Coordinates of C-alpha atoms and ligand atoms in Angstrom, one line a residue:
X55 CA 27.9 -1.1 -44.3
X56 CA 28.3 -4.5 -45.2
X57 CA 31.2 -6.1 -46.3
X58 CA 32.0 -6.7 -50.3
X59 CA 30.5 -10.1 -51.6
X60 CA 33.3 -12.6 -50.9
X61 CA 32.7 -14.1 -54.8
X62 CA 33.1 -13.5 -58.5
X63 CA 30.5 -14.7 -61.1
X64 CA 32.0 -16.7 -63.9
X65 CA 31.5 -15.1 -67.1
X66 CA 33.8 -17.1 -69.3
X67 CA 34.6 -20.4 -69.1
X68 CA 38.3 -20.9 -67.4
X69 CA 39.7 -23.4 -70.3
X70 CA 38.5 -21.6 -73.1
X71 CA 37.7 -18.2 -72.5
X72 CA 34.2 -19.1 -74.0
X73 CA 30.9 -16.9 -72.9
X74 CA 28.4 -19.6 -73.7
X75 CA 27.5 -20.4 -70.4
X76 CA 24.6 -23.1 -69.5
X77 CA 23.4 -24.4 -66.6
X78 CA 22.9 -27.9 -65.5
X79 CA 22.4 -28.2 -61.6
X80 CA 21.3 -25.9 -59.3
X81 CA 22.1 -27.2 -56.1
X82 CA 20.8 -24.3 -53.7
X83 CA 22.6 -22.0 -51.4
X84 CA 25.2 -23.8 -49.1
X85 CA 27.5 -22.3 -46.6
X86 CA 31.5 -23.4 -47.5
X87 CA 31.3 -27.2 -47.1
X88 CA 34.6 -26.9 -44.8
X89 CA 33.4 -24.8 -42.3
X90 CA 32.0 -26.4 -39.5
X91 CA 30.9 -24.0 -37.1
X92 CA 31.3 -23.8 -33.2
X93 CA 28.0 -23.8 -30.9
X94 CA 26.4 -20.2 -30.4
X95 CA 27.7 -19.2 -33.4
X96 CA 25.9 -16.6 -36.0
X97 CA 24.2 -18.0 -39.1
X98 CA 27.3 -18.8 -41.8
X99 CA 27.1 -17.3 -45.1
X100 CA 25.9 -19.3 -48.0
X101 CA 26.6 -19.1 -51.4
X102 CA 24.6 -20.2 -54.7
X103 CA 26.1 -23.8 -55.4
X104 CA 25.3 -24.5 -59.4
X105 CA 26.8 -26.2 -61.8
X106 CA 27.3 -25.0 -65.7
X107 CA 28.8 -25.9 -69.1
X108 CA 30.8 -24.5 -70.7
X109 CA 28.8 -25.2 -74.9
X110 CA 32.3 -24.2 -76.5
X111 CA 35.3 -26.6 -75.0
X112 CA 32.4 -29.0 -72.3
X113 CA 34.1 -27.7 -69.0
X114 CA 31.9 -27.9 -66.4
X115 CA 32.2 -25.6 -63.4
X116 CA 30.5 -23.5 -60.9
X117 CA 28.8 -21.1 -61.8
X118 CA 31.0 -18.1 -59.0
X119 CA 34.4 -18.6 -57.4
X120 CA 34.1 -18.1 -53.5
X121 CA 37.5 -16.5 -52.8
X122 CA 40.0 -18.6 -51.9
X123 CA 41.7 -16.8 -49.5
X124 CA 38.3 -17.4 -47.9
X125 CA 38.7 -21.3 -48.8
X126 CA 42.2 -22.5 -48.4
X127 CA 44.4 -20.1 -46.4
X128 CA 42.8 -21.6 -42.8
X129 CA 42.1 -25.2 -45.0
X130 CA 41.8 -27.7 -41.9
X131 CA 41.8 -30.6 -44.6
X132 CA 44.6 -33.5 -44.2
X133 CA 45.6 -35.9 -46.6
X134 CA 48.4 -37.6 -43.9
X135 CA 44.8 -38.4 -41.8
X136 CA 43.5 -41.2 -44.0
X137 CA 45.4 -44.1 -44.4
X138 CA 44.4 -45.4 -47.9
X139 CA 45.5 -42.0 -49.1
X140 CA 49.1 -42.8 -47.7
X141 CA 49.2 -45.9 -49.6
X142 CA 48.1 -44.1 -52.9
X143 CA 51.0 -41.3 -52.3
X144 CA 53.8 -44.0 -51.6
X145 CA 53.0 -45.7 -55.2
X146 CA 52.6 -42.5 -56.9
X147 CA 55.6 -41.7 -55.6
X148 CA 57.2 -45.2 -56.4
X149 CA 56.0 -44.9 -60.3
X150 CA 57.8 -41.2 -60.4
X151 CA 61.1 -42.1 -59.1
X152 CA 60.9 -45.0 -61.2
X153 CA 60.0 -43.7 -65.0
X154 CA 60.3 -39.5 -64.7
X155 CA 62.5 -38.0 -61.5
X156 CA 64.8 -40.6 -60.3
X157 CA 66.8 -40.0 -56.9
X158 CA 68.5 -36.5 -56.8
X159 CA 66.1 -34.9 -59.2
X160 CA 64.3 -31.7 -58.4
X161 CA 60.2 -32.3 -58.4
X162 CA 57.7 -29.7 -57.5
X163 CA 54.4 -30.1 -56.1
X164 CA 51.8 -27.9 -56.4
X165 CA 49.3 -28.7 -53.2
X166 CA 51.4 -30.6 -51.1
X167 CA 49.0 -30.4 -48.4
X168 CA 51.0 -32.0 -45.3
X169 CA 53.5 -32.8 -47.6
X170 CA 51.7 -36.3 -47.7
X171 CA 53.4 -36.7 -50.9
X172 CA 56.9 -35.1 -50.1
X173 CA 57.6 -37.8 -47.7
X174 CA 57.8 -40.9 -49.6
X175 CA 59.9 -38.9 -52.7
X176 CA 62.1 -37.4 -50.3
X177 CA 62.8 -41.3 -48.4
X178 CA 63.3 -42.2 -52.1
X179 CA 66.2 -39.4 -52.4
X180 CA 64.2 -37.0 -55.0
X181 CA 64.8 -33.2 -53.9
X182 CA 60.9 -32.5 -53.4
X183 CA 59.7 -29.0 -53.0
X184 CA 55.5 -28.5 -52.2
X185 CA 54.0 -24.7 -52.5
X186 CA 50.8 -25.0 -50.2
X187 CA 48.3 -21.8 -49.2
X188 CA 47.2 -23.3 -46.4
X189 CA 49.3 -22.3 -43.4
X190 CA 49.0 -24.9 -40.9
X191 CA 49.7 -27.7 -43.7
X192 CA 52.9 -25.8 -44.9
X193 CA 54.2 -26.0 -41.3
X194 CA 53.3 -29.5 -40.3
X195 CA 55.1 -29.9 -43.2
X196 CA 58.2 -27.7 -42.7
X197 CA 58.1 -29.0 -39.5
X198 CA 58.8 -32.6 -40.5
X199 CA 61.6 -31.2 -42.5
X200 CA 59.7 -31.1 -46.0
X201 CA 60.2 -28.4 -47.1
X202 CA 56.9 -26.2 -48.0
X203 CA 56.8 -22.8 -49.3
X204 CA 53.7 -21.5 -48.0
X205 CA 51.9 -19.6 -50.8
X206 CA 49.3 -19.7 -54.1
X207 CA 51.2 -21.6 -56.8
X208 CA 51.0 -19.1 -60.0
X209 CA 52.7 -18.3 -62.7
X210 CA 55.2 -15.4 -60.6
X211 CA 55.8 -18.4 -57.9
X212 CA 56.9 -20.5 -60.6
X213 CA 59.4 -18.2 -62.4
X214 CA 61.0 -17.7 -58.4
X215 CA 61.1 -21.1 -58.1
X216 CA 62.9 -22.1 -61.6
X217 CA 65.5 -19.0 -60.9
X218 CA 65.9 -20.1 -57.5
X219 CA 66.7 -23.8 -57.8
X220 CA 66.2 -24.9 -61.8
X221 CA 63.9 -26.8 -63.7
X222 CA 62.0 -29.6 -62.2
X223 CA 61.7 -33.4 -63.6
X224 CA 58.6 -33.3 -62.8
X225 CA 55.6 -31.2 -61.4
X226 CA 52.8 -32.9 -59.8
X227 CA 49.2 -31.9 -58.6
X228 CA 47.2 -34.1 -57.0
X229 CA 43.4 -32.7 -56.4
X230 CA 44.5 -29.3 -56.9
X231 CA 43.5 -28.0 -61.0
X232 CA 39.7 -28.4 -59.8
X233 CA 40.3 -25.8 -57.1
X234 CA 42.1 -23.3 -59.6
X235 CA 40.4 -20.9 -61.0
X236 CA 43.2 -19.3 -63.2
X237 CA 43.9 -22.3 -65.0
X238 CA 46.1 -21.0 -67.8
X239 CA 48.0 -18.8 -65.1
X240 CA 49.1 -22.2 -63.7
X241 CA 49.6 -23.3 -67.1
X242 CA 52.3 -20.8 -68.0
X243 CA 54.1 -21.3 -64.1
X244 CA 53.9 -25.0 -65.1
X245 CA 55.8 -23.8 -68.6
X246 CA 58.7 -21.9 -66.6
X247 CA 59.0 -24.2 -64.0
X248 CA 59.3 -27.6 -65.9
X249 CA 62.4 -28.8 -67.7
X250 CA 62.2 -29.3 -71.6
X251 CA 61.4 -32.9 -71.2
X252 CA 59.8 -32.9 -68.1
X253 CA 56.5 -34.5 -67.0
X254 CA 53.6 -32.8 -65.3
X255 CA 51.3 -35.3 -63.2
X256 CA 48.0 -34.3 -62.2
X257 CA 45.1 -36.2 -60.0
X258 CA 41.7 -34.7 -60.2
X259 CA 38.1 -36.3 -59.8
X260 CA 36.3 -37.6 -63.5
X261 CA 33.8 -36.2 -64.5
X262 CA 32.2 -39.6 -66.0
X263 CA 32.4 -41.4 -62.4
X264 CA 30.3 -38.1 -61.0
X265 CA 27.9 -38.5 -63.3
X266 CA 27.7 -42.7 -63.5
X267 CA 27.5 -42.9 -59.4
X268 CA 25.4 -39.4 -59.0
X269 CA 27.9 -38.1 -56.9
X270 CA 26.4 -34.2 -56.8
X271 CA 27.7 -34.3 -53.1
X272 CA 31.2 -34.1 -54.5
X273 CA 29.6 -30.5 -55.9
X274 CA 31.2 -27.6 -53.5
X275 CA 32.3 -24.5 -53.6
X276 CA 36.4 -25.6 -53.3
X277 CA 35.9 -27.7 -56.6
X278 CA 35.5 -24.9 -59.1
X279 CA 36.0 -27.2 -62.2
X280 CA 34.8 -30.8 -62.7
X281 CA 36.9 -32.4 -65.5
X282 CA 36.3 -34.7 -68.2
X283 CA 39.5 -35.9 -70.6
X284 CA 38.1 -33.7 -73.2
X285 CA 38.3 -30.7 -71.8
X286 CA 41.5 -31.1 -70.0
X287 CA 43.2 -31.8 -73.4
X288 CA 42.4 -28.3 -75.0
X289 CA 43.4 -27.3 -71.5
X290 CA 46.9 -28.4 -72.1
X291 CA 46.8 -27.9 -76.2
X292 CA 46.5 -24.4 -75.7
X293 CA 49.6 -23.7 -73.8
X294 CA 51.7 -25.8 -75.2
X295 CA 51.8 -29.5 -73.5
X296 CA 50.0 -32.7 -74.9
X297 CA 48.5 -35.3 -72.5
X298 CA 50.4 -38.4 -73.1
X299 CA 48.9 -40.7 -70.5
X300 CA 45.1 -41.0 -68.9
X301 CA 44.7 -43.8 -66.2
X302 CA 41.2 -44.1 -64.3
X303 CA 41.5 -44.5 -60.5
X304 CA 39.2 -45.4 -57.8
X305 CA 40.4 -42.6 -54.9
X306 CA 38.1 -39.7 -54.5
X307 CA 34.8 -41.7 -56.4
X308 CA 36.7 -41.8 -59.1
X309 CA 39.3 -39.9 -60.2
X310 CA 41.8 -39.6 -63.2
X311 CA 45.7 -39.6 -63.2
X312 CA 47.3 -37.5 -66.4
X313 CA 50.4 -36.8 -67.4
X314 CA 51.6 -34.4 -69.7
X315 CA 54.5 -33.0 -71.5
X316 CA 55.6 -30.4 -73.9
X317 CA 54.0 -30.9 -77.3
X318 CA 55.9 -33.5 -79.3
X319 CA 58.1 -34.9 -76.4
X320 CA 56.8 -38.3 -75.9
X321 CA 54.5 -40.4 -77.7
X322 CA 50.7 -40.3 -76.8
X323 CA 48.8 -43.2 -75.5
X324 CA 46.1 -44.8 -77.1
X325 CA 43.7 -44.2 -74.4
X326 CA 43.6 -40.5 -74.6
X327 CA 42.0 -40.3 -77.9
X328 CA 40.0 -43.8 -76.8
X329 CA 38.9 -41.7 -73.8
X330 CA 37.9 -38.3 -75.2
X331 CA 36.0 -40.4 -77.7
X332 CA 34.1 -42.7 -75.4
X333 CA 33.5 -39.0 -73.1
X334 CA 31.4 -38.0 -76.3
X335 CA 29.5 -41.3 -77.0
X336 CA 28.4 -40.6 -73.5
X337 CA 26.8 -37.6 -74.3
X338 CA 28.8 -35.8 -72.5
X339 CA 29.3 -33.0 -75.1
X340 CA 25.1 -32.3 -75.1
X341 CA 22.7 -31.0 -72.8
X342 CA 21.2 -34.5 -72.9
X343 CA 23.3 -36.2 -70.3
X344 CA 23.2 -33.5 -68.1
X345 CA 19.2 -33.2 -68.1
X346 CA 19.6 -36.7 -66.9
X347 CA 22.2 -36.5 -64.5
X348 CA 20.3 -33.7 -62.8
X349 CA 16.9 -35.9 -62.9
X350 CA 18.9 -38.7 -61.2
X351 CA 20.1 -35.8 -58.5
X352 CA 16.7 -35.3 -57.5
X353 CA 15.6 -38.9 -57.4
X354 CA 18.5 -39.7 -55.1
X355 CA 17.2 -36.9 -52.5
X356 CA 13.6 -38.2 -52.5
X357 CA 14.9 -41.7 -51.9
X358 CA 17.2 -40.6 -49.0
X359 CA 14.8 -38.3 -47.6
X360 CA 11.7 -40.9 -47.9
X361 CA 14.2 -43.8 -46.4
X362 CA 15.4 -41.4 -42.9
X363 CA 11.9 -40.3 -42.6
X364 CA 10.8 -44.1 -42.7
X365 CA 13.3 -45.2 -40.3
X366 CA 13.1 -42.2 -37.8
X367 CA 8.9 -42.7 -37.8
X368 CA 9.8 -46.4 -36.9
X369 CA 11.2 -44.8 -34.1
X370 CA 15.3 -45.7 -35.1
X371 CA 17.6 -43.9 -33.7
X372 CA 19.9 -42.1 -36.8
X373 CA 23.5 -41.0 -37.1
X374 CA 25.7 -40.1 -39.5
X375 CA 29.5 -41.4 -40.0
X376 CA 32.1 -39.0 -41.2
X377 CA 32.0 -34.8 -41.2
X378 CA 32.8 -34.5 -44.6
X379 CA 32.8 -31.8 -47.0
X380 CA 30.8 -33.9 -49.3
X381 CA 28.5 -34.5 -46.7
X382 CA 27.9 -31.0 -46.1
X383 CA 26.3 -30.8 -49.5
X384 CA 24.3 -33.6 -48.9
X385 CA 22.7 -32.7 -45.9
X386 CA 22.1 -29.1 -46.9
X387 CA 20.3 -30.2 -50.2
X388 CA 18.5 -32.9 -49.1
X389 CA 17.7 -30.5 -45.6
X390 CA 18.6 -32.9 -43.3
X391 CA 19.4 -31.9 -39.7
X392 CA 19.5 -32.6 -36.3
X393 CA 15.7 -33.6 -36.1
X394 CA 16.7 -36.7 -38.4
X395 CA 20.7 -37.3 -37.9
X396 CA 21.2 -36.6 -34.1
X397 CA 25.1 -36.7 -34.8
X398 CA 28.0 -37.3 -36.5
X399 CA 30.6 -39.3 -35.6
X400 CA 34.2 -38.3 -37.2
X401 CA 37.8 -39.2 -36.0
X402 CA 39.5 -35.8 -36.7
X403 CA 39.9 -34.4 -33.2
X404 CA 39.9 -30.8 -35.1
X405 CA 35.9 -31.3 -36.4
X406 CA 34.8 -32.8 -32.7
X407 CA 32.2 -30.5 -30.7
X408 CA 31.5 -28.6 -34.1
X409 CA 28.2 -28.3 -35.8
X410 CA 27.8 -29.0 -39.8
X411 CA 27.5 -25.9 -41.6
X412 CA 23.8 -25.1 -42.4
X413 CA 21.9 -27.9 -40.8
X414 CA 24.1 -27.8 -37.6
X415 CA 24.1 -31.4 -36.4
X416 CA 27.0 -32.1 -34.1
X417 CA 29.8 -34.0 -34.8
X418 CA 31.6 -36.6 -32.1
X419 CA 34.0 -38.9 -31.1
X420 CA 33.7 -42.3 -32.5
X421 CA 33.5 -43.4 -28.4
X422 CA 29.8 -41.6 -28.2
X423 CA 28.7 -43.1 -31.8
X424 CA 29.9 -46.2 -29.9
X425 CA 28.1 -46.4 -26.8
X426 CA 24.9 -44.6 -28.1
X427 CA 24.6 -47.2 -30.9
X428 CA 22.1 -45.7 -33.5
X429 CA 20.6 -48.3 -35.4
X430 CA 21.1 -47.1 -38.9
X431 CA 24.3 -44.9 -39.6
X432 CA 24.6 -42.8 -43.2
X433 CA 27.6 -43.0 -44.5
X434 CA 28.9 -39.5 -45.4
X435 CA 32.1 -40.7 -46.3
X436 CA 31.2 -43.1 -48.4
X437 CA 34.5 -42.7 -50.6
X438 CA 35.8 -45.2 -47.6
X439 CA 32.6 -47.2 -47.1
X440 CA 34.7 -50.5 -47.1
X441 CA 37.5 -48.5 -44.8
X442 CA 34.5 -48.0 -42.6
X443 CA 32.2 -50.6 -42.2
X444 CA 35.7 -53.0 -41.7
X445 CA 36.9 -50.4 -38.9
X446 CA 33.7 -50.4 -37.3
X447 CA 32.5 -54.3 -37.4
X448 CA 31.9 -53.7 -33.6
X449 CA 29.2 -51.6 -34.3
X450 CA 27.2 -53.9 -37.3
X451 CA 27.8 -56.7 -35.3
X452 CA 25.7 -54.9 -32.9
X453 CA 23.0 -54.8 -35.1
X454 CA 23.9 -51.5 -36.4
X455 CA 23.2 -50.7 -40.0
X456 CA 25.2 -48.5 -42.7
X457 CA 22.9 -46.4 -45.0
X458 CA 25.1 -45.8 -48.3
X459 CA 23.5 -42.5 -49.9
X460 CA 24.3 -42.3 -53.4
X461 CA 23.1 -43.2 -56.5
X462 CA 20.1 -44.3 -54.5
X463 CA 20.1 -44.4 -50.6
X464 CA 20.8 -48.1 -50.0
X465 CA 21.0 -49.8 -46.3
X466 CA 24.0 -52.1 -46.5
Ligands
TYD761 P1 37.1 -37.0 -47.2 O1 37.0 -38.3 -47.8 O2 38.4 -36.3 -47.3 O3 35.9 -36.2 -47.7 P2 35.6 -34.7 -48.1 O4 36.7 -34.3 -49.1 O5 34.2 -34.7 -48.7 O6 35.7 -33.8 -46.8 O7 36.8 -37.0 -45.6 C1 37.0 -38.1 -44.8 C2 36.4 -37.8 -43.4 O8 36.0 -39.0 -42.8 C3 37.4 -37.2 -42.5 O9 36.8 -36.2 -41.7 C4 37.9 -38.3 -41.6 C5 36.7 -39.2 -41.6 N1 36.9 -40.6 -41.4 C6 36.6 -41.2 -40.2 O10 36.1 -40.5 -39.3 N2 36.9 -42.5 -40.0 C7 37.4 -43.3 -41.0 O11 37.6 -44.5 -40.8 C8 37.7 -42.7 -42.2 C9 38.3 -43.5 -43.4 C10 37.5 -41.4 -42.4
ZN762 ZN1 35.1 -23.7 -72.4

């Protein structure tokens, strides 16, 4: 016998509990975009990747939910690795102490990863608690003496948490509501957990910069929910709390920063209505904008593919820069494996001698990217194309050549 189907099919839309269900990109079956495989492996499992809308409230989502157990309790992913994300923590940080939790307040993060986050509020005297289901991050964490309690953040974990030590200042999740898939669970820990006045900060990618930019290789089976302003406001409305603040931000392709509160409790920005409205003069509440997006989608594959196959028949050697999660996507949509992209070359010691999951190309140490020199190298990370190409001005002053692949494969 085999084993059950590690996946639920989403029936009803996780903001509004809506059944009207369409869908707008399929994008194949992919194994889990994380989980590079070792040599002499069996084949991984893949799951159907599409993306729906939800025609009631304009969520869009996937259309199952992988479980997460499956996804994040062995979640090799961390944040304390990239250095522009360090810088982004430290001023998120700076901006909390400063206007919401100032020193010797309790804050509690929901995702703290590494505790990439804890560190600069706890150097800033804030009394910073993460919750974090992946095991190895909670301990690196622990470890450094942030303290991590190493579970799912729900609803039960919150009301522990606010018996335990009080209500927090503030709660914050950074890249963590698009990987929920009880949303309104998290909505009523946030309600227990959060003092009457307190501020909830939230960093997920927008939904406007993955459609402007064609990012579908942000599409994997970890982000269960792609959000626009819209959406995310009824999200909040319905259990109580009122965004009060939207800012755009350039991390992740493009990402948003919101903060809310409890209905009533601060006054609301102008740019959250300005936002919601300029989300529907974008279409972005009709199937018309999505037709497009997916048309775009399957231009940007042709052009990749008809670019690599150009280059390799010219007899270039390829390469690819960054294993990344993204990239996974990418390379199993556009089918592009080892007989195009020979490697990849990726600085996380934990991803080197792996293979990519479903098109198996191996991924290396910068050093043999290095000395091999392919001539054109795409950039699966482009999120830190300029982080790159500065890092690696050894190899274009070699001749080599960068190969950005989205909206339209472009050598740069
Ligand atoms: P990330 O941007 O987190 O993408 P995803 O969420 O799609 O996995 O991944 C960044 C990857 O790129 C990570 O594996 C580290 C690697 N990387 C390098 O190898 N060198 C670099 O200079 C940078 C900035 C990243
Ligand atoms: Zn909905």
């Amino acid at each position: 016998m085999s084993a059950p189907p590690a996946f639920r099919v989403v029936e009803r839309c996780r903001v509004c509990a809506g059944g009207s269900l369409e869908p707008i990109l399929d994008l194949g079956a992919t194994p889990l975009a994380n989980a590079f495989v070792r040599p002499g492996t069996a084949t991984e499992d893949r799951y159907a990747l599409e993306l729906i809308r939800c025609a009631t409230c304009g969520l869009v989502q996937l259309s199952i939910v992988v479980d997460p157990e499956v996804m994040f309790r062995s979640y090799a992913y961390s944040s304390s690795a990239s250095p522009p994300l360090l810088e982004h923590f430290d001023a998120l940080a700076e901006d909390l102490v400063g206007r919401f939790a100032p020193a010797g307040s309790f804050v509690a993060e929901i995702g703290s990863n590494d505790g990439v986050l804890l560190r600069p509020l706890v150097a800033r005297g804030v009394r910073a608690l993460g919750v974090e289901p992946a095991g190895e991050q909670a301990a690196i964490a622990n470890a450094a003496g942030l303290e991590t309690v190493n579970t799912f953040f729900s609803s039960g974990v919150a009301g522990e948490l606010e018996s335990a030590r009080g209500r927090a200042r503030a709660v914050v999740a950074t890249n963590v509501l698009a990987h929920v898939d009880d949303l309104r669970d998290v909505m009523i820990g946030l309600d227990r957990l959060l003092d009457r006045d307190g501020v909830f900060v939230a960093e997920v990618p927008y939904l406007v910069d993955l459609l402007d930019h064609v990012e579908y290789d942000t599409v994997y089976h970890e982000h269960l929910s792609y959000f626009a302003v819209g959406p995310l406001r009824r999200l909040f409305a319905d259990a109580g709390f009122e965004l009060f603040e939207v800012r755009r931000l350039p991390i992740h392709g493009g990402s948003i920063r919101v903060h809310a509160g409890r209905k009533g409790a601060r006054p609301v920005g102008a740019e959250v209505e300005a936002m919601v409205e300029a989300e529907e003069r974008a279409g972005l509440h009709d199937a018309s904008a999505y037709r497009r997006f997916a048309e775009r989608v399957f231009r940007s594959r042709e052009a990749l593919r008809e670019l690599l196959d150009r280059l390799k028949a010219k007899g270039h050697g390829l390469a690819g820069y960054g294993a990344t999660a993204k990239g996974n996507t990418l390379l199993n949509y556009c089918r592009i494996g080892p007989e195009l992209i020979e490697f990849i070359a990726d600085t996380t010691p934990q991803k080197q001698g792996l293979l990519t999951p479903g098109t198996r190309i191996p991924v290396v140490a910068e050093a043999r990217f290095l000395e091999q020199q392919p001539d054109y190298t795409l950039l699966l990370a482009w999120n830190y194309a300029d982080a790159i190409v500065r890092r690696r001005a050894d190899y274009v002053a070699r001749g080599g050549r960068f190969i950005h692949p989205i909206p339209l494969a472009k050598v740069i």
